[in-house]
Amino acid sequence: MSDRVALGRVHAALVSLPGVRDAAVHVTRDASGGRRIVAHMVTHAPLAELRAALESSLPAHLVPARLHRVPHIPLLPDGSTDRQALAALAALTARPVPEPGTAAPEPGTAAPEPGTAIPAPPPETVPLTPQQHTLLLDALAHRGTGRHVEQLDWRWRGPLDTDRFTAAWQSVFDRETVLRAAFDWGSGPRLVLHEHAGVEVVRHPPGSVDFDRLRERDRLRGFDLRRPGLLRLNLVDEPHPAGGGPAGARVLLTFHHVMLDGWSVSVLLQEFYRAYLAGGRLPGGERRPDIRDYARWLARQDTAPARDFWSSAIPATTALVLPAVPGPDTGLRGTGRAEARLEAGPADRLRAWAASCAATEAGALQVAWALLLYRAAVTRDPALVGFGVTVPGRGIALDSVERLPGPLMNSLPMTVRVDPATAVPRLLAELCDRALDLASYEWVSLGQIHEWSGRRAQDSLAESLIVFENRRRRFDDLYSALAAQGVGVEPPRASGVHSLFPVSLFAHRDPDGGLALAAVHDRARLADDDATRLVGQCVRLLRELPRLKGGSATVADALATLADEPRIRMARAPAPAARDSPA
């Protein structure tokens, strides 16, 4: 058997042991020239117990001669184990457990004298991504507002074991580095990767809380970004159905966008269901790749091409960015949500029309929003309009990035020229071309782009954001396995997050084939009635676009369908306040 196959077998045995999050295995030579297997593990379990478990599951020649406890497994940029750093970590930790009858520890990992205090190794740190730095600054400047806090909720039918539920989530926390991460800005912003973080799960008896009030209170509670575990859960039991049937509960999952995005939480939910089905424990070790690997990938990127692209992609002329005409102060505060829906029939016609133009319904939504921005400017001349779009941030050359939990989703500025005489399909094609251009640089932050564009701090590249949620596939195999245990769960519903932008338009295809829209807005800038009218006008445009005169319909023709609609009003942004910077 080759060394590679043998070590792979030992590694698999190690990470399958209870309490072992991660491990590294290599071969070394002793003083007599003999070959011995050495293992380093991220675990709290007693090493003697782990050795006993290995001796019962592996042939004697594959049981490691030495077991070392380390806080993490350091890696080189190519993803291989950093042996030198690993030896340094092992030297700081407790005495290794040798094979029976062996002599002193190997060089570089000598155990301390009995009674000597062993200094705890400092937690591993990694630099913030540019996107995290932007969001962290904004989150600190808006404490207590629920900004950048996202929530999902869904119904759980059937038996719900709180201990098993909590243990399953704790198993996910133990596996996922991102859930044990927190921020430190004492000596410059860094991400601190803690060895342990406990999950918070609170269960509420039937009738003890109002779910909507709980959701809002939990959102405004926010998170202490200096402590790990920027995800928590509430379980709200529902009364037994009057006509019988299984009892149910509503699950509320709250997380912070500075550490996770929606795609990541979908990955974590799959891991949770796997752990729950396994009795509360997720098999396998710590996940790789993780946020450390993403940080290394970012550090290797040459930003010069991205700088050149964005310097030319953002025109020198200031774009129209407000989706409404300037209006008086609203006198309101907090975050609002306005919803509307394009029914299944019109939504199908919209998709067919977009497909005939080699585009998607997401592109059609961008056309409608660009038209609303242009209309708000009250002009008949051609003009540039600008808004933000979200990109998944996972179209990068990093292995298994689609399974990596972290803050990869990004918001990028989109600028397009709107001319009343331009055919609507032509405007749609231009927006599609720009979306393709953005794909090569979706890892660049909005703050970097603003700097490279040469804009002043007070000049905004966008005041609104379009989030087209391409929902990840249902976990049908996991749902079936849960159903076999008498448990039924619904796909989670997102509430929408109050972001950097005063207006964010969320869109997704609902189960009936319709297109659901929701505008999450800053009520100090946009009143509730105006937000409702804005999202309603967007739906009306989406309904009318396929009815226009084919390829000859112009922007002016599309805007004429809103001639009887009132103008939306929006208050000006307040003067910028001094920020509580972590730098």
PDB file of N, CA and C in Angstrom, residues 482-565:
ATOM      1  N   LEU A 482     -36.232  13.016   6.147  1.00  0.00           N
ATOM      2  CA  LEU A 482     -36.917  13.575   7.314  1.00  0.00           C
ATOM      3  C   LEU A 482     -38.349  13.069   7.385  1.00  0.00           C
ATOM      4  N   ALA A 483     -39.021  12.997   6.225  1.00  0.00           N
ATOM      5  CA  ALA A 483     -40.403  12.520   6.196  1.00  0.00           C
ATOM      6  C   ALA A 483     -40.499  11.081   6.704  1.00  0.00           C
ATOM      7  N   ALA A 484     -39.465  10.283   6.428  1.00  0.00           N
ATOM      8  CA  ALA A 484     -39.455   8.907   6.917  1.00  0.00           C
ATOM      9  C   ALA A 484     -39.402   8.855   8.441  1.00  0.00           C
ATOM     10  N   GLN A 485     -38.942   9.930   9.071  1.00  0.00           N
ATOM     11  CA  GLN A 485     -38.922  10.028  10.537  1.00  0.00           C
ATOM     12  C   GLN A 485     -40.108  10.836  11.069  1.00  0.00           C
ATOM     13  N   GLY A 486     -41.084  11.096  10.183  1.00  0.00           N
ATOM     14  CA  GLY A 486     -42.289  11.799  10.597  1.00  0.00           C
ATOM     15  C   GLY A 486     -42.162  13.296  10.648  1.00  0.00           C
ATOM     16  N   VAL A 487     -41.131  13.849  10.008  1.00  0.00           N
ATOM     17  CA  VAL A 487     -40.882  15.290  10.045  1.00  0.00           C
ATOM     18  C   VAL A 487     -41.102  15.881   8.662  1.00  0.00           C
ATOM     19  N   GLY A 488     -41.860  16.956   8.598  1.00  0.00           N
ATOM     20  CA  GLY A 488     -42.039  17.704   7.361  1.00  0.00           C
ATOM     21  C   GLY A 488     -41.536  19.119   7.537  1.00  0.00           C
ATOM     22  N   VAL A 489     -40.727  19.603   6.604  1.00  0.00           N
ATOM     23  CA  VAL A 489     -40.203  20.969   6.685  1.00  0.00           C
ATOM     24  C   VAL A 489     -40.473  21.683   5.364  1.00  0.00           C
ATOM     25  N   GLU A 490     -40.721  22.975   5.465  1.00  0.00           N
ATOM     26  CA  GLU A 490     -40.931  23.806   4.285  1.00  0.00           C
ATOM     27  C   GLU A 490     -39.619  24.447   3.842  1.00  0.00           C
ATOM     28  N   PRO A 491     -39.517  24.841   2.569  1.00  0.00           N
ATOM     29  CA  PRO A 491     -38.369  25.662   2.169  1.00  0.00           C
ATOM     30  C   PRO A 491     -38.387  26.978   2.938  1.00  0.00           C
ATOM     31  N   PRO A 492     -37.236  27.494   3.348  1.00  0.00           N
ATOM     32  CA  PRO A 492     -37.214  28.733   4.140  1.00  0.00           C
ATOM     33  C   PRO A 492     -37.598  29.952   3.310  1.00  0.00           C
ATOM     34  N   ARG A 493     -38.155  30.931   3.996  1.00  0.00           N
ATOM     35  CA  ARG A 493     -38.547  32.192   3.371  1.00  0.00           C
ATOM     36  C   ARG A 493     -37.665  33.297   3.935  1.00  0.00           C
ATOM     37  N   ALA A 494     -37.050  34.074   3.060  1.00  0.00           N
ATOM     38  CA  ALA A 494     -36.172  35.169   3.492  1.00  0.00           C
ATOM     39  C   ALA A 494     -36.992  36.429   3.709  1.00  0.00           C
ATOM     40  N   SER A 495     -36.622  37.189   4.731  1.00  0.00           N
ATOM     41  CA  SER A 495     -37.339  38.430   5.019  1.00  0.00           C
ATOM     42  C   SER A 495     -36.793  39.607   4.229  1.00  0.00           C
ATOM     43  N   GLY A 496     -35.556  39.488   3.706  1.00  0.00           N
ATOM     44  CA  GLY A 496     -34.925  40.626   3.028  1.00  0.00           C
ATOM     45  C   GLY A 496     -34.149  41.455   4.028  1.00  0.00           C
ATOM     46  N   VAL A 497     -32.984  41.901   3.624  1.00  0.00           N
ATOM     47  CA  VAL A 497     -32.087  42.568   4.554  1.00  0.00           C
ATOM     48  C   VAL A 497     -31.987  44.056   4.228  1.00  0.00           C
ATOM     49  N   HIS A 498     -31.915  44.883   5.272  1.00  0.00           N
ATOM     50  CA  HIS A 498     -31.668  46.314   5.094  1.00  0.00           C
ATOM     51  C   HIS A 498     -30.171  46.483   4.896  1.00  0.00           C
ATOM     52  N   SER A 499     -29.787  46.884   3.697  1.00  0.00           N
ATOM     53  CA  SER A 499     -28.379  46.890   3.310  1.00  0.00           C
ATOM     54  C   SER A 499     -27.831  48.313   3.278  1.00  0.00           C
ATOM     55  N   LEU A 500     -26.733  48.484   2.538  1.00  0.00           N
ATOM     56  CA  LEU A 500     -26.135  49.806   2.354  1.00  0.00           C
ATOM     57  C   LEU A 500     -27.048  50.751   1.594  1.00  0.00           C
ATOM     58  N   PHE A 501     -28.031  50.201   0.873  1.00  0.00           N
ATOM     59  CA  PHE A 501     -28.853  50.998  -0.031  1.00  0.00           C
ATOM     60  C   PHE A 501     -30.189  51.348   0.619  1.00  0.00           C
ATOM     61  N   PRO A 502     -30.697  52.553   0.392  1.00  0.00           N
ATOM     62  CA  PRO A 502     -31.985  52.923   0.992  1.00  0.00           C
ATOM     63  C   PRO A 502     -33.159  52.133   0.440  1.00  0.00           C
ATOM     64  N   VAL A 503     -33.018  51.581  -0.787  1.00  0.00           N
ATOM     65  CA  VAL A 503     -34.066  50.741  -1.371  1.00  0.00           C
ATOM     66  C   VAL A 503     -33.409  49.502  -1.963  1.00  0.00           C
ATOM     67  N   SER A 504     -33.884  48.336  -1.542  1.00  0.00           N
ATOM     68  CA  SER A 504     -33.433  47.072  -2.138  1.00  0.00           C
ATOM     69  C   SER A 504     -34.663  46.340  -2.650  1.00  0.00           C
ATOM     70  N   LEU A 505     -34.639  45.963  -3.925  1.00  0.00           N
ATOM     71  CA  LEU A 505     -35.755  45.258  -4.546  1.00  0.00           C
ATOM     72  C   LEU A 505     -35.400  43.779  -4.646  1.00  0.00           C
ATOM     73  N   PHE A 506     -36.113  42.938  -3.889  1.00  0.00           N
ATOM     74  CA  PHE A 506     -35.885  41.500  -3.898  1.00  0.00           C
ATOM     75  C   PHE A 506     -36.920  40.838  -4.805  1.00  0.00           C
ATOM     76  N   ALA A 507     -36.468  39.895  -5.606  1.00  0.00           N
ATOM     77  CA  ALA A 507     -37.367  39.196  -6.515  1.00  0.00           C
ATOM     78  C   ALA A 507     -37.035  37.716  -6.529  1.00  0.00           C
ATOM     79  N   HIS A 508     -38.066  36.884  -6.589  1.00  0.00           N
ATOM     80  CA  HIS A 508     -37.849  35.449  -6.761  1.00  0.00           C
ATOM     81  C   HIS A 508     -39.092  34.824  -7.380  1.00  0.00           C
ATOM     82  N   ARG A 509     -38.878  33.698  -8.033  1.00  0.00           N
ATOM     83  CA  ARG A 509     -39.990  32.948  -8.615  1.00  0.00           C
ATOM     84  C   ARG A 509     -40.652  32.142  -7.502  1.00  0.00           C
ATOM     85  N   ASP A 510     -41.960  32.306  -7.323  1.00  0.00           N
ATOM     86  CA  ASP A 510     -42.632  31.599  -6.234  1.00  0.00           C
ATOM     87  C   ASP A 510     -43.066  30.206  -6.692  1.00  0.00           C
ATOM     88  N   PRO A 511     -43.544  29.352  -5.759  1.00  0.00           N
ATOM     89  CA  PRO A 511     -43.876  27.968  -6.122  1.00  0.00           C
ATOM     90  C   PRO A 511     -44.952  27.841  -7.195  1.00  0.00           C
ATOM     91  N   ASP A 512     -45.810  28.858  -7.353  1.00  0.00           N
ATOM     92  CA  ASP A 512     -46.881  28.802  -8.346  1.00  0.00           C
ATOM     93  C   ASP A 512     -46.453  29.329  -9.712  1.00  0.00           C
ATOM     94  N   GLY A 513     -45.171  29.723  -9.842  1.00  0.00           N
ATOM     95  CA  GLY A 513     -44.696  30.225 -11.126  1.00  0.00           C
ATOM     96  C   GLY A 513     -44.802  31.722 -11.277  1.00  0.00           C
ATOM     97  N   GLY A 514     -45.331  32.409 -10.268  1.00  0.00           N
ATOM     98  CA  GLY A 514     -45.386  33.860 -10.325  1.00  0.00           C
ATOM     99  C   GLY A 514     -44.041  34.474  -9.962  1.00  0.00           C
ATOM    100  N   LEU A 515     -43.959  35.788 -10.084  1.00  0.00           N
ATOM    101  CA  LEU A 515     -42.744  36.512  -9.727  1.00  0.00           C
ATOM    102  C   LEU A 515     -43.066  37.408  -8.536  1.00  0.00           C
ATOM    103  N   ALA A 516     -42.495  37.096  -7.390  1.00  0.00           N
ATOM    104  CA  ALA A 516     -42.755  37.856  -6.168  1.00  0.00           C
ATOM    105  C   ALA A 516     -41.707  38.943  -6.016  1.00  0.00           C
ATOM    106  N   LEU A 517     -42.150  40.166  -5.750  1.00  0.00           N
ATOM    107  CA  LEU A 517     -41.261  41.310  -5.538  1.00  0.00           C
ATOM    108  C   LEU A 517     -41.488  41.872  -4.144  1.00  0.00           C
ATOM    109  N   ALA A 518     -40.404  42.337  -3.528  1.00  0.00           N
ATOM    110  CA  ALA A 518     -40.496  42.999  -2.219  1.00  0.00           C
ATOM    111  C   ALA A 518     -39.450  44.098  -2.171  1.00  0.00           C
ATOM    112  N   ALA A 519     -39.876  45.302  -1.821  1.00  0.00           N
ATOM    113  CA  ALA A 519     -38.957  46.426  -1.652  1.00  0.00           C
ATOM    114  C   ALA A 519     -38.705  46.618  -0.159  1.00  0.00           C
ATOM    115  N   VAL A 520     -37.470  46.383   0.272  1.00  0.00           N
ATOM    116  CA  VAL A 520     -37.065  46.663   1.651  1.00  0.00           C
ATOM    117  C   VAL A 520     -36.439  48.055   1.650  1.00  0.00           C
ATOM    118  N   HIS A 521     -36.990  48.966   2.441  1.00  0.00           N
ATOM    119  CA  HIS A 521     -36.614  50.377   2.285  1.00  0.00           C
ATOM    120  C   HIS A 521     -36.388  51.056   3.621  1.00  0.00           C
ATOM    121  N   ASP A 522     -35.586  52.094   3.579  1.00  0.00           N
ATOM    122  CA  ASP A 522     -35.336  52.963   4.724  1.00  0.00           C
ATOM    123  C   ASP A 522     -36.513  53.931   4.819  1.00  0.00           C
ATOM    124  N   ARG A 523     -37.316  53.810   5.867  1.00  0.00           N
ATOM    125  CA  ARG A 523     -38.529  54.619   5.983  1.00  0.00           C
ATOM    126  C   ARG A 523     -38.223  56.094   6.187  1.00  0.00           C
ATOM    127  N   ALA A 524     -37.009  56.416   6.620  1.00  0.00           N
ATOM    128  CA  ALA A 524     -36.639  57.825   6.739  1.00  0.00           C
ATOM    129  C   ALA A 524     -36.464  58.459   5.364  1.00  0.00           C
ATOM    130  N   ARG A 525     -36.202  57.631   4.350  1.00  0.00           N
ATOM    131  CA  ARG A 525     -36.019  58.145   2.991  1.00  0.00           C
ATOM    132  C   ARG A 525     -37.260  57.943   2.123  1.00  0.00           C
ATOM    133  N   LEU A 526     -37.934  56.812   2.302  1.00  0.00           N
ATOM    134  CA  LEU A 526     -39.056  56.453   1.445  1.00  0.00           C
ATOM    135  C   LEU A 526     -40.217  56.014   2.319  1.00  0.00           C
ATOM    136  N   ALA A 527     -41.329  56.759   2.231  1.00  0.00           N
ATOM    137  CA  ALA A 527     -42.497  56.446   3.047  1.00  0.00           C
ATOM    138  C   ALA A 527     -43.121  55.132   2.587  1.00  0.00           C
ATOM    139  N   ASP A 528     -43.897  54.508   3.466  1.00  0.00           N
ATOM    140  CA  ASP A 528     -44.480  53.202   3.168  1.00  0.00           C
ATOM    141  C   ASP A 528     -45.382  53.246   1.932  1.00  0.00           C
ATOM    142  N   ASP A 529     -46.230  54.282   1.819  1.00  0.00           N
ATOM    143  CA  ASP A 529     -47.132  54.377   0.669  1.00  0.00           C
ATOM    144  C   ASP A 529     -46.354  54.530  -0.631  1.00  0.00           C
ATOM    145  N   ASP A 530     -45.297  55.322  -0.590  1.00  0.00           N
ATOM    146  CA  ASP A 530     -44.502  55.507  -1.802  1.00  0.00           C
ATOM    147  C   ASP A 530     -43.762  54.215  -2.172  1.00  0.00           C
ATOM    148  N   ALA A 531     -43.303  53.473  -1.177  1.00  0.00           N
ATOM    149  CA  ALA A 531     -42.651  52.194  -1.462  1.00  0.00           C
ATOM    150  C   ALA A 531     -43.635  51.223  -2.111  1.00  0.00           C
ATOM    151  N   THR A 532     -44.864  51.212  -1.617  1.00  0.00           N
ATOM    152  CA  THR A 532     -45.893  50.346  -2.207  1.00  0.00           C
ATOM    153  C   THR A 532     -46.169  50.740  -3.651  1.00  0.00           C
ATOM    154  N   ARG A 533     -46.258  52.053  -3.909  1.00  0.00           N
ATOM    155  CA  ARG A 533     -46.488  52.497  -5.288  1.00  0.00           C
ATOM    156  C   ARG A 533     -45.301  52.159  -6.187  1.00  0.00           C
ATOM    157  N   LEU A 534     -44.086  52.274  -5.660  1.00  0.00           N
ATOM    158  CA  LEU A 534     -42.895  52.012  -6.460  1.00  0.00           C
ATOM    159  C   LEU A 534     -42.843  50.553  -6.911  1.00  0.00           C
ATOM    160  N   VAL A 535     -43.056  49.638  -5.988  1.00  0.00           N
ATOM    161  CA  VAL A 535     -43.006  48.229  -6.367  1.00  0.00           C
ATOM    162  C   VAL A 535     -44.203  47.871  -7.249  1.00  0.00           C
ATOM    163  N   GLY A 536     -45.334  48.543  -7.042  1.00  0.00           N
ATOM    164  CA  GLY A 536     -46.491  48.322  -7.912  1.00  0.00           C
ATOM    165  C   GLY A 536     -46.231  48.782  -9.336  1.00  0.00           C
ATOM    166  N   GLN A 537     -45.565  49.933  -9.492  1.00  0.00           N
ATOM    167  CA  GLN A 537     -45.231  50.413 -10.831  1.00  0.00           C
ATOM    168  C   GLN A 537     -44.234  49.487 -11.526  1.00  0.00           C
ATOM    169  N   CYS A 538     -43.338  48.908 -10.749  1.00  0.00           N
ATOM    170  CA  CYS A 538     -42.384  47.961 -11.328  1.00  0.00           C
ATOM    171  C   CYS A 538     -43.122  46.738 -11.867  1.00  0.00           C
ATOM    172  N   VAL A 539     -44.077  46.226 -11.096  1.00  0.00           N
ATOM    173  CA  VAL A 539     -44.862  45.076 -11.555  1.00  0.00           C
ATOM    174  C   VAL A 539     -45.665  45.442 -12.796  1.00  0.00           C
ATOM    175  N   ARG A 540     -46.207  46.645 -12.830  1.00  0.00           N
ATOM    176  CA  ARG A 540     -46.990  47.055 -14.005  1.00  0.00           C
ATOM    177  C   ARG A 540     -46.116  47.091 -15.248  1.00  0.00           C
ATOM    178  N   LEU A 541     -44.903  47.613 -15.135  1.00  0.00           N
ATOM    179  CA  LEU A 541     -43.988  47.605 -16.283  1.00  0.00           C
ATOM    180  C   LEU A 541     -43.669  46.180 -16.737  1.00  0.00           C
ATOM    181  N   LEU A 542     -43.420  45.296 -15.788  1.00  0.00           N
ATOM    182  CA  LEU A 542     -43.111  43.911 -16.136  1.00  0.00           C
ATOM    183  C   LEU A 542     -44.297  43.244 -16.850  1.00  0.00           C
ATOM    184  N   ARG A 543     -45.501  43.624 -16.474  1.00  0.00           N
ATOM    185  CA  ARG A 543     -46.675  43.066 -17.139  1.00  0.00           C
ATOM    186  C   ARG A 543     -46.825  43.624 -18.556  1.00  0.00           C
ATOM    187  N   GLU A 544     -46.439  44.893 -18.748  1.00  0.00           N
ATOM    188  CA  GLU A 544     -46.664  45.540 -20.040  1.00  0.00           C
ATOM    189  C   GLU A 544     -45.553  45.277 -21.057  1.00  0.00           C
ATOM    190  N   LEU A 545     -44.330  45.003 -20.602  1.00  0.00           N
ATOM    191  CA  LEU A 545     -43.223  44.853 -21.546  1.00  0.00           C
ATOM    192  C   LEU A 545     -43.500  43.830 -22.654  1.00  0.00           C
ATOM    193  N   PRO A 546     -44.030  42.633 -22.353  1.00  0.00           N
ATOM    194  CA  PRO A 546     -44.288  41.681 -23.446  1.00  0.00           C
ATOM    195  C   PRO A 546     -45.416  42.104 -24.377  1.00  0.00           C
ATOM    196  N   ARG A 547     -46.243  43.073 -23.960  1.00  0.00           N
ATOM    197  CA  ARG A 547     -47.378  43.501 -24.777  1.00  0.00           C
ATOM    198  C   ARG A 547     -47.016  44.609 -25.760  1.00  0.00           C
ATOM    199  N   LEU A 548     -45.811  45.155 -25.640  1.00  0.00           N
ATOM    200  CA  LEU A 548     -45.419  46.255 -26.513  1.00  0.00           C
ATOM    201  C   LEU A 548     -45.220  45.770 -27.941  1.00  0.00           C
ATOM    202  N   LYS A 549     -44.945  46.692 -28.841  1.00  0.00           N
ATOM    203  CA  LYS A 549     -44.912  46.386 -30.277  1.00  0.00           C
ATOM    204  C   LYS A 549     -43.639  45.667 -30.698  1.00  0.00           C
ATOM    205  N   GLY A 550     -43.424  44.485 -30.116  1.00  0.00           N
ATOM    206  CA  GLY A 550     -42.292  43.674 -30.537  1.00  0.00           C
ATOM    207  C   GLY A 550     -40.983  44.424 -30.479  1.00  0.00           C
ATOM    208  N   GLY A 551     -40.139  44.221 -31.487  1.00  0.00           N
ATOM    209  CA  GLY A 551     -38.819  44.818 -31.507  1.00  0.00           C
ATOM    210  C   GLY A 551     -38.812  46.303 -31.773  1.00  0.00           C
ATOM    211  N   SER A 552     -39.948  46.880 -32.194  1.00  0.00           N
ATOM    212  CA  SER A 552     -39.960  48.313 -32.516  1.00  0.00           C
ATOM    213  C   SER A 552     -40.376  49.182 -31.337  1.00  0.00           C
ATOM    214  N   ALA A 553     -40.837  48.574 -30.237  1.00  0.00           N
ATOM    215  CA  ALA A 553     -41.267  49.368 -29.084  1.00  0.00           C
ATOM    216  C   ALA A 553     -40.079  50.076 -28.468  1.00  0.00           C
ATOM    217  N   THR A 554     -40.267  51.338 -28.133  1.00  0.00           N
ATOM    218  CA  THR A 554     -39.175  52.151 -27.598  1.00  0.00           C
ATOM    219  C   THR A 554     -39.334  52.348 -26.094  1.00  0.00           C
ATOM    220  N   VAL A 555     -38.308  52.926 -25.513  1.00  0.00           N
ATOM    221  CA  VAL A 555     -38.358  53.291 -24.100  1.00  0.00           C
ATOM    222  C   VAL A 555     -39.523  54.238 -23.843  1.00  0.00           C
ATOM    223  N   ALA A 556     -39.732  55.185 -24.756  1.00  0.00           N
ATOM    224  CA  ALA A 556     -40.845  56.133 -24.604  1.00  0.00           C
ATOM    225  C   ALA A 556     -42.183  55.398 -24.606  1.00  0.00           C
ATOM    226  N   ASP A 557     -42.314  54.347 -25.444  1.00  0.00           N
ATOM    227  CA  ASP A 557     -43.552  53.562 -25.464  1.00  0.00           C
ATOM    228  C   ASP A 557     -43.776  52.872 -24.122  1.00  0.00           C
ATOM    229  N   ALA A 558     -42.709  52.319 -23.557  1.00  0.00           N
ATOM    230  CA  ALA A 558     -42.845  51.631 -22.276  1.00  0.00           C
ATOM    231  C   ALA A 558     -43.220  52.603 -21.167  1.00  0.00           C
ATOM    232  N   LEU A 559     -42.591  53.778 -21.157  1.00  0.00           N
ATOM    233  CA  LEU A 559     -42.891  54.754 -20.117  1.00  0.00           C
ATOM    234  C   LEU A 559     -44.305  55.302 -20.237  1.00  0.00           C
ATOM    235  N   ALA A 560     -44.854  55.300 -21.453  1.00  0.00           N
ATOM    236  CA  ALA A 560     -46.211  55.801 -21.648  1.00  0.00           C
ATOM    237  C   ALA A 560     -47.243  54.951 -20.897  1.00  0.00           C
ATOM    238  N   THR A 561     -46.908  53.685 -20.607  1.00  0.00           N
ATOM    239  CA  THR A 561     -47.847  52.841 -19.865  1.00  0.00           C
ATOM    240  C   THR A 561     -47.994  53.284 -18.413  1.00  0.00           C
ATOM    241  N   LEU A 562     -47.091  54.147 -17.955  1.00  0.00           N
ATOM    242  CA  LEU A 562     -47.173  54.662 -16.585  1.00  0.00           C
ATOM    243  C   LEU A 562     -47.653  56.101 -16.540  1.00  0.00           C
ATOM    244  N   ALA A 563     -48.207  56.597 -17.649  1.00  0.00           N
ATOM    245  CA  ALA A 563     -48.571  58.019 -17.727  1.00  0.00           C
ATOM    246  C   ALA A 563     -49.566  58.415 -16.645  1.00  0.00           C
ATOM    247  N   ASP A 564     -50.425  57.492 -16.226  1.00  0.00           N
ATOM    248  CA  ASP A 564     -51.437  57.837 -15.231  1.00  0.00           C
ATOM    249  C   ASP A 564     -50.964  57.573 -13.799  1.00  0.00           C
ATOM    250  N   GLU A 565     -49.733  57.131 -13.651  1.00  0.00           N
ATOM    251  CA  GLU A 565     -49.217  56.824 -12.323  1.00  0.00           C
ATOM    252  C   GLU A 565     -48.589  58.062 -11.686  1.00  0.00           C
TER     253      GLU A 565
END
